[in-house]
CSV table of C-alpha atoms in Angstrom, one decimal:
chain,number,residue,atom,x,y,z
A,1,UNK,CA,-102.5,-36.4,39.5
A,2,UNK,CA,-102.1,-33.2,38.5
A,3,UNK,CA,-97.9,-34.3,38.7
A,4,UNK,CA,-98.6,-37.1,36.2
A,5,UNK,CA,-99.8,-34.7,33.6
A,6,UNK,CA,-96.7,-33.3,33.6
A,7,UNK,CA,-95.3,-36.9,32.1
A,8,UNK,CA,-98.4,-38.2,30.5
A,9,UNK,CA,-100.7,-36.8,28.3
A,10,UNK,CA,-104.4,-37.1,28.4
A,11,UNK,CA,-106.3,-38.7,25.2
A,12,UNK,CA,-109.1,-36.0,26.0
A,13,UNK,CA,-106.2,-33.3,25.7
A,14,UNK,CA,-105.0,-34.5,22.4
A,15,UNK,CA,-108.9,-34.4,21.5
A,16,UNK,CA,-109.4,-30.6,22.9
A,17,UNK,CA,-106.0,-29.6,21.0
A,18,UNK,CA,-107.2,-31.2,17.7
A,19,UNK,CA,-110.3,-29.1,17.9
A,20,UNK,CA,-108.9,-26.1,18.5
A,21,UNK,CA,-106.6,-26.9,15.3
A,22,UNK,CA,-109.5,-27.3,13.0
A,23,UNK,CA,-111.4,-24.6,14.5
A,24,UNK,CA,-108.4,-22.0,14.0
A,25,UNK,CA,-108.4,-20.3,11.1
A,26,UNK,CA,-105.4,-19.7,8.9
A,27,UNK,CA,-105.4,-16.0,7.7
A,28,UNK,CA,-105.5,-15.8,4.1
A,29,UNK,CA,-102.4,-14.5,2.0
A,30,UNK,CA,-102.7,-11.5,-0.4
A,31,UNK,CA,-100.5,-12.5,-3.7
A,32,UNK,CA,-101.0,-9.5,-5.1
A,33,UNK,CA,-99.4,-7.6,-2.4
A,34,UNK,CA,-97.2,-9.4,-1.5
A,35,UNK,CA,-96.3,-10.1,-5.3
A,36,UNK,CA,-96.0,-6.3,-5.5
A,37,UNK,CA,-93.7,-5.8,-2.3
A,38,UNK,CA,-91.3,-8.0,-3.9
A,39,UNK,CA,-91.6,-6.4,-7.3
A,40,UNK,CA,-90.5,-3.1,-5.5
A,41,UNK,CA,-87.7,-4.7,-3.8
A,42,UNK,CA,-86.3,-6.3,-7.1
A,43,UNK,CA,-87.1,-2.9,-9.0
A,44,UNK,CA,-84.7,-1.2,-6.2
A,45,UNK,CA,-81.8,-3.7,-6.6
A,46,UNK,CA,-82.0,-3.1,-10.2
A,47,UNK,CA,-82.1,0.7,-10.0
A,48,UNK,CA,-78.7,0.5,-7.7
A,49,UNK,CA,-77.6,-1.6,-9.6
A,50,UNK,CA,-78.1,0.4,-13.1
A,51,UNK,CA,-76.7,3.3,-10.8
A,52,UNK,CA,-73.4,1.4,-10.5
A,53,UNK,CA,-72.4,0.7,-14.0
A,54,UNK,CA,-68.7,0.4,-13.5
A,55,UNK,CA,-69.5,-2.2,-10.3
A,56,UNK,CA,-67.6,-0.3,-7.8
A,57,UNK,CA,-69.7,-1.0,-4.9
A,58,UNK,CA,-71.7,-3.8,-6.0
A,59,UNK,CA,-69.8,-7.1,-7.7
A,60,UNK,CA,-69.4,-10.8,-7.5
A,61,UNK,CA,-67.5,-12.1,-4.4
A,62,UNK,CA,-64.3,-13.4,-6.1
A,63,UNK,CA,-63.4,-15.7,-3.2
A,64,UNK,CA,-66.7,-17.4,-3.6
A,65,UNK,CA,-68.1,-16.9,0.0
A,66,UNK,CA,-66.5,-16.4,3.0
A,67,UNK,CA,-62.7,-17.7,3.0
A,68,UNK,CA,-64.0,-19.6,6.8
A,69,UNK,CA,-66.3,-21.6,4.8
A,70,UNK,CA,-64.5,-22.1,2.2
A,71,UNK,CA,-61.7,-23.5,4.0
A,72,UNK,CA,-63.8,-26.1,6.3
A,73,UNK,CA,-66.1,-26.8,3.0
A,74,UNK,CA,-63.2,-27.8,0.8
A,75,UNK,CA,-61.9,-29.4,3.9
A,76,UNK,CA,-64.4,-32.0,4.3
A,77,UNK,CA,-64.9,-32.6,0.6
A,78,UNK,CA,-61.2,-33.9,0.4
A,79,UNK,CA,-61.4,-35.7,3.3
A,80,UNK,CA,-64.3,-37.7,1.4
A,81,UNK,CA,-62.1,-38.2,-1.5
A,82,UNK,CA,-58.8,-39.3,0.5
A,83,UNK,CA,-57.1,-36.2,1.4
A,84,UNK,CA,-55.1,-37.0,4.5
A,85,UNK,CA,-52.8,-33.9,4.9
A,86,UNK,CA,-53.4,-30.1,4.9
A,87,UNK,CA,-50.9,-27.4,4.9
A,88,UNK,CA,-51.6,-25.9,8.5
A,89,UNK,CA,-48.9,-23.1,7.6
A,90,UNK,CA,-51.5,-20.5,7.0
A,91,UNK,CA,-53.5,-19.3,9.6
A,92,UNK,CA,-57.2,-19.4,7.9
A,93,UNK,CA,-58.2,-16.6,10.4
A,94,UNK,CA,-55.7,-14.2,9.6
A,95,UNK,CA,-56.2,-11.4,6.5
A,96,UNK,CA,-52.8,-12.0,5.1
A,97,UNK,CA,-53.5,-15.2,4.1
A,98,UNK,CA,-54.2,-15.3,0.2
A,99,UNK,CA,-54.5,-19.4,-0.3
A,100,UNK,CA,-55.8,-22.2,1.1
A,101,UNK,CA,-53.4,-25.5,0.6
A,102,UNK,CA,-54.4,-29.1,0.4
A,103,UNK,CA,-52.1,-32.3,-0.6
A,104,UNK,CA,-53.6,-34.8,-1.8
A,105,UNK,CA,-52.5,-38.6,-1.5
A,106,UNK,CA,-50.3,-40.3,-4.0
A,107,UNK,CA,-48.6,-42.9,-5.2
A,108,UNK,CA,-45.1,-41.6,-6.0
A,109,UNK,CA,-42.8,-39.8,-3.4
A,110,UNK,CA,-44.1,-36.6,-4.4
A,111,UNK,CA,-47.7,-34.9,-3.1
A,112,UNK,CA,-50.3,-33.1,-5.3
A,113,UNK,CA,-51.1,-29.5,-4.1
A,114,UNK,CA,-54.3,-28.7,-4.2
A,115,UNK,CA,-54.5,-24.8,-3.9
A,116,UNK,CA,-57.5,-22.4,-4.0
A,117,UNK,CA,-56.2,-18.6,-4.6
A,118,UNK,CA,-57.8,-15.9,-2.3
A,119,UNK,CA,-58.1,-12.0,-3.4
A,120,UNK,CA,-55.2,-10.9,-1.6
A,121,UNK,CA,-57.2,-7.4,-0.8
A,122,UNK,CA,-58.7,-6.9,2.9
A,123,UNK,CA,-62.4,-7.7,3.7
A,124,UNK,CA,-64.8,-5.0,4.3
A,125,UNK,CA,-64.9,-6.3,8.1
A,126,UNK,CA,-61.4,-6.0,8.8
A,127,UNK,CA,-61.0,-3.1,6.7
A,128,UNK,CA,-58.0,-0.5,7.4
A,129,UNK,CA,-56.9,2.6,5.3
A,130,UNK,CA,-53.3,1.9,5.8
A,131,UNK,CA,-53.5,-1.7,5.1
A,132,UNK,CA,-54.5,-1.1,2.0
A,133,UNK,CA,-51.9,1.5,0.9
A,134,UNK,CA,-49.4,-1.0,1.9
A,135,UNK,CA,-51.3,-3.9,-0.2
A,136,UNK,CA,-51.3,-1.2,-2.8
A,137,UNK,CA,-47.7,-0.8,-2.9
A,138,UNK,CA,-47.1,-4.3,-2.8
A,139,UNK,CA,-50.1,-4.7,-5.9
A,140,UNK,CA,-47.2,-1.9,-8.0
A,141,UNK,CA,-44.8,-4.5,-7.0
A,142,UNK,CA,-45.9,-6.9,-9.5
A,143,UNK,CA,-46.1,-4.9,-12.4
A,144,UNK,CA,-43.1,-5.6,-14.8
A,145,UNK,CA,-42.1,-1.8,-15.3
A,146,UNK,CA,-39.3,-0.2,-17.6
A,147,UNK,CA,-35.8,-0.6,-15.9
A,148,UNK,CA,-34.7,2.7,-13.7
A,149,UNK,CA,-38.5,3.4,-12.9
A,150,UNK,CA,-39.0,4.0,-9.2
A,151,UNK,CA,-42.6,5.1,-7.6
A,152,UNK,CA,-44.1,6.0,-4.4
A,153,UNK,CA,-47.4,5.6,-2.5
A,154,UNK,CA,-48.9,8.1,-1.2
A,155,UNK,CA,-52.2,8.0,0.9
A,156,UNK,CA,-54.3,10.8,0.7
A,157,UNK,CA,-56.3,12.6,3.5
A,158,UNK,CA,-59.6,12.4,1.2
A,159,UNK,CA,-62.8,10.4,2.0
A,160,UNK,CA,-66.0,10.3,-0.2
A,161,UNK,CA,-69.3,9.4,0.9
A,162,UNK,CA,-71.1,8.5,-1.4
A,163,UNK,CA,-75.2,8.1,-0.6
A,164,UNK,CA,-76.5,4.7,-0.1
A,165,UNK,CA,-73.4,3.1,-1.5
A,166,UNK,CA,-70.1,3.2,1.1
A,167,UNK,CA,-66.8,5.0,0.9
A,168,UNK,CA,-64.1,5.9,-1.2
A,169,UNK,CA,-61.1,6.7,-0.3
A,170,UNK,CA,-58.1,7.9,-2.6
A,171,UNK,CA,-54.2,6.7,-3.3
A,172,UNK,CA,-51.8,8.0,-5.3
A,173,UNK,CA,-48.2,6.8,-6.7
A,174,UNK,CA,-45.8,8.5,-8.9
A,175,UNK,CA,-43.6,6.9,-11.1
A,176,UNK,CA,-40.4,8.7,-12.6
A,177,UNK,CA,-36.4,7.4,-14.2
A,178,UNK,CA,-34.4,9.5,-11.7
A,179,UNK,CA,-30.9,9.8,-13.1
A,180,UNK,CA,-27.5,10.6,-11.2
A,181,UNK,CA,-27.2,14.0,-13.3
A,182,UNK,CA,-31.4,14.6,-12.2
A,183,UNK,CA,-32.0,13.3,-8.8
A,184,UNK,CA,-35.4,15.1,-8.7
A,185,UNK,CA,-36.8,14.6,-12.3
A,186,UNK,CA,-39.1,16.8,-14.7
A,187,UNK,CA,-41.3,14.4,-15.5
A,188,UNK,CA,-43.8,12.3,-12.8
A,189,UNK,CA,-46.6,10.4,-13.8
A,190,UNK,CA,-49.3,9.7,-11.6
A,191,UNK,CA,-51.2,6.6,-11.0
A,192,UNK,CA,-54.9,7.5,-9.7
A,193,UNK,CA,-56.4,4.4,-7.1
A,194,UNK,CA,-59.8,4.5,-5.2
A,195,UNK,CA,-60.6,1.9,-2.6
A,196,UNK,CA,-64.2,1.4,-2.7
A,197,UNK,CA,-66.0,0.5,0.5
A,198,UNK,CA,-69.3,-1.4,-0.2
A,199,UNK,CA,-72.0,-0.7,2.6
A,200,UNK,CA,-74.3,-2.8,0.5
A,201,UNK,CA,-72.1,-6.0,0.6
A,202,UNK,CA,-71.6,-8.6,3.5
A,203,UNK,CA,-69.0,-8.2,5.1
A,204,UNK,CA,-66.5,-10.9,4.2
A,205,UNK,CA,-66.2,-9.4,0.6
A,206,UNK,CA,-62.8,-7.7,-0.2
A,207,UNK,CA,-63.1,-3.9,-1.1
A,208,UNK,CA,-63.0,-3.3,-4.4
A,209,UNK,CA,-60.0,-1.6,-5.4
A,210,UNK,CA,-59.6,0.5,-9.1
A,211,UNK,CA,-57.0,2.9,-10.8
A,212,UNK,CA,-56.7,5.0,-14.2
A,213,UNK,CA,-53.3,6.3,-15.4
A,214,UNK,CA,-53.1,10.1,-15.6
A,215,UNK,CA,-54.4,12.1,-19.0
A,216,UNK,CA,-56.3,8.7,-19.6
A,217,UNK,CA,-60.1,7.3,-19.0
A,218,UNK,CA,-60.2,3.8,-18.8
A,219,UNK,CA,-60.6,2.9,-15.4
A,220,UNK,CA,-58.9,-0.5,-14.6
A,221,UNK,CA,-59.6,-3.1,-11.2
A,222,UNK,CA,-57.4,-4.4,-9.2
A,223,UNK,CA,-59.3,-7.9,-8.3
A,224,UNK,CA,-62.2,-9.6,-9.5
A,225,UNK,CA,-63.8,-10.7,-13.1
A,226,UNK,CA,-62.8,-7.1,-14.5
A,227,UNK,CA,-59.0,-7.7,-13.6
A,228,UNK,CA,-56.5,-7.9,-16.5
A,229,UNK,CA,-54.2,-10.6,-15.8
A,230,UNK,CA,-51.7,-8.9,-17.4
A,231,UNK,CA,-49.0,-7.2,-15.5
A,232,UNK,CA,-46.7,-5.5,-18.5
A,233,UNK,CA,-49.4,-3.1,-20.0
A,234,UNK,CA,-48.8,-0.6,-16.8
A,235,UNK,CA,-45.1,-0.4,-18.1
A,236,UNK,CA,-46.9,1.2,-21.7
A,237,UNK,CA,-48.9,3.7,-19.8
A,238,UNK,CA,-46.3,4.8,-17.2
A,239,UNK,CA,-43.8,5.2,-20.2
A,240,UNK,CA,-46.0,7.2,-22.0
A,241,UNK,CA,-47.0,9.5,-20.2
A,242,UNK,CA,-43.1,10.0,-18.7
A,243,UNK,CA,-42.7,10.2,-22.6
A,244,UNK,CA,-45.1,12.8,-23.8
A,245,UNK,CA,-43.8,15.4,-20.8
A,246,UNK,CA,-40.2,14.9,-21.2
A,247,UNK,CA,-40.7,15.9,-25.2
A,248,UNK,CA,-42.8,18.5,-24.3
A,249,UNK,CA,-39.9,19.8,-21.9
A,250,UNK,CA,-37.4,19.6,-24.4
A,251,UNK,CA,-39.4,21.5,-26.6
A,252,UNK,CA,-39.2,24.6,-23.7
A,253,UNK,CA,-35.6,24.2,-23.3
A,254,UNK,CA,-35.3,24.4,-27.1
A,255,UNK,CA,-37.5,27.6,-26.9
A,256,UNK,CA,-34.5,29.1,-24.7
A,257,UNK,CA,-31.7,28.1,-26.6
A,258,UNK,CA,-30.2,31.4,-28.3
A,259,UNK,CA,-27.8,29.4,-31.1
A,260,UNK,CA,-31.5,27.7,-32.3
A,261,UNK,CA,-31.8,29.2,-36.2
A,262,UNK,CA,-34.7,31.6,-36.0
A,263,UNK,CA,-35.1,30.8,-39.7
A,264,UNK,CA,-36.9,27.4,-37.9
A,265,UNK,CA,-39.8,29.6,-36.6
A,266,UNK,CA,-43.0,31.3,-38.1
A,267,UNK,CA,-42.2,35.6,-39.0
A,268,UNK,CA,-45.3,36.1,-37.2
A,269,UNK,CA,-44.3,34.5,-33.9
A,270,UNK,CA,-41.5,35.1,-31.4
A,271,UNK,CA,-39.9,33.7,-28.3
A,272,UNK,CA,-37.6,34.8,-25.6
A,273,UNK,CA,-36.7,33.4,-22.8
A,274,UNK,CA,-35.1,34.0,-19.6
A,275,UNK,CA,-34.3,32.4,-16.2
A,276,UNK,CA,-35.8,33.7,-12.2
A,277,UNK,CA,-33.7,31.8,-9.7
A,278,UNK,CA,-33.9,27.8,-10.4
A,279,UNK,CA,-36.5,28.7,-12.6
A,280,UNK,CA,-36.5,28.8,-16.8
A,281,UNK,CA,-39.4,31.3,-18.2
A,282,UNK,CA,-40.2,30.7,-22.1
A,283,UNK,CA,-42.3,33.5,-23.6
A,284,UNK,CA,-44.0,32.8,-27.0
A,285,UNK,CA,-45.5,35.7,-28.9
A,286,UNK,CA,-47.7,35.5,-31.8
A,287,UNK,CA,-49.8,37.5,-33.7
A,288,UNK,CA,-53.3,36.9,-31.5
A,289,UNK,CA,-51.9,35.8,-28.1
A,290,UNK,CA,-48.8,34.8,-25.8
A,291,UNK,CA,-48.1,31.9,-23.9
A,292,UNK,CA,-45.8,31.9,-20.8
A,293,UNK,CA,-44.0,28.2,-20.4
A,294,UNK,CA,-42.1,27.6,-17.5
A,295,UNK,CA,-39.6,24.6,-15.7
A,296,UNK,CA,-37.6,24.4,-12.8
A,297,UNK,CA,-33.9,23.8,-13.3
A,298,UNK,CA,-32.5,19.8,-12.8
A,299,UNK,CA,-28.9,21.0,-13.0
């Protein structure tokens, strides 16, 4: 007997277990607390959130969700509408892979393709320092720069915590025109990136991934909603700045040039100059102060 209850159940049992229902007691809810736990909660999203203005740490997902679901969502939606073949090329589980390919059915010879772009930066989850430099040189890659204008990456050995946030970490690259006359040019400028490392995000976000232009303050991102599509405005930066230093460098090498009229120059101010090894001095005197200029030689 006591077997069988095991495999049937008792009509008094159901009875008992009814009682015991009604007799329990659910334990009554307090709305106001809880209403003011979750007003704290949503007052602390929005104060980190106010705190990061310039959404460094905390943006939008631009893939959507993760690039997993993505791929087997999308997947089964086009095999509902008739999509019989997939592009099986790209490996879904692998980081380098910055689109997910469908063709769709149709009449003539030729195949639709159906193609979802991915942020081609790594996830926080598979995150490494040097895979980013190189996805950084390959981002400088695709701006449309002034002919003659060669750059270099270079990572440096800086990382900023910053509290309750993530990471930062810091990249570098210098543009200059090196000519066969100047090998090792004057002028440099310098590109500023930061890689920001969201601790607040999930992980299959991409890092988020900003730069600003030497001598300017706009801040510009390298993925997302704030992106510029464009990839010709760099050229106007980078040539500026190359611009402004190479005139003020003439300027110095003007300064040193002894058949320069002096009839050009104020009475009250005067200038010498001289030279220390591979090294041009420019000394400018005026009335209320001097100023010592100096350049290395490129000849």
């Amino acid at each position: 007997a006591s077997q069988g209850r095991h495999f049937k159940t008792d009509p008094l049992d159901l009875v008992k277990h009814s009682e015991r229902i009604e007799k329990h007691t659910v334990p009554t809810i307090d709305t106001d607390a809880l209403a003011q736990y979750l007003e704290e909660i949503a007052q602390e999203a929005a104060n980190l959130i106010n705190r990061d203005s310039k959404q460094e740490f905390l943006y939008k997902n631009p893939n959507g969700w993760q690039q997993k679901k993505l791929y087997y969502n999308v997947k089964k939606f086009y095999q509902k509408t008739g999509v019989t073949k997939m592009d099986s090329s790209k490996d879904i589980d692998s980081t380098s892979s910055n689109s997910i390919s469908f063709a769709a059915p149709s009449s003539s010879t030729s195949s639709e393709e159906l193609e979802i772009k991915l942020e081609p930066w790594s996830l926080i989850e598979d995150f490494k320092f040097p895979s980013v430099v190189h996805q950084i040189n390959e981002f400088i890659q695709t701006w449309e720069l002034s002919s003659a204008t060669k750059f270099v990456v270079i990572a440096l050995d800086k990382i900023e915590h910053i509290p309750l946030f993530g990471k930062r970490y810091y990249v570098e690259a210098h543009f200059s025109k090196p000519t066969p006359k100047c090998p090792n040019p004057l002028a440099v400028a310098k590109v500023y990136f930061q890689i920001n490392v969201s601790h607040l995000l999930p992980s299959d976000y991409p890092v988020n991934v900003t730069y600003k232009f030497e001598s300017y303050k706009s801040q510009f991102y390298a993925m997302g909603a704030l992106k510029i599509s464009s990839n010709k405005f760099q050229r106007y930066y980078i040539d500026s700045i190359l611009h402004m230093k190479l005139s003020f460098y003439a300027e110095l090498c003007e300064c040193r040039n002894p058949l320069k009229p002096l009839e050009k120059r104020k009475k009250s101010e005067e200038s010498e100059a001289f030279s220390i090894g591979d090294y041009f001095f420019c000394l400018h005197v005026t009335s209320s102060h001097f100023v010592v200029y100096w350049t290395q030689k490129c000849f």
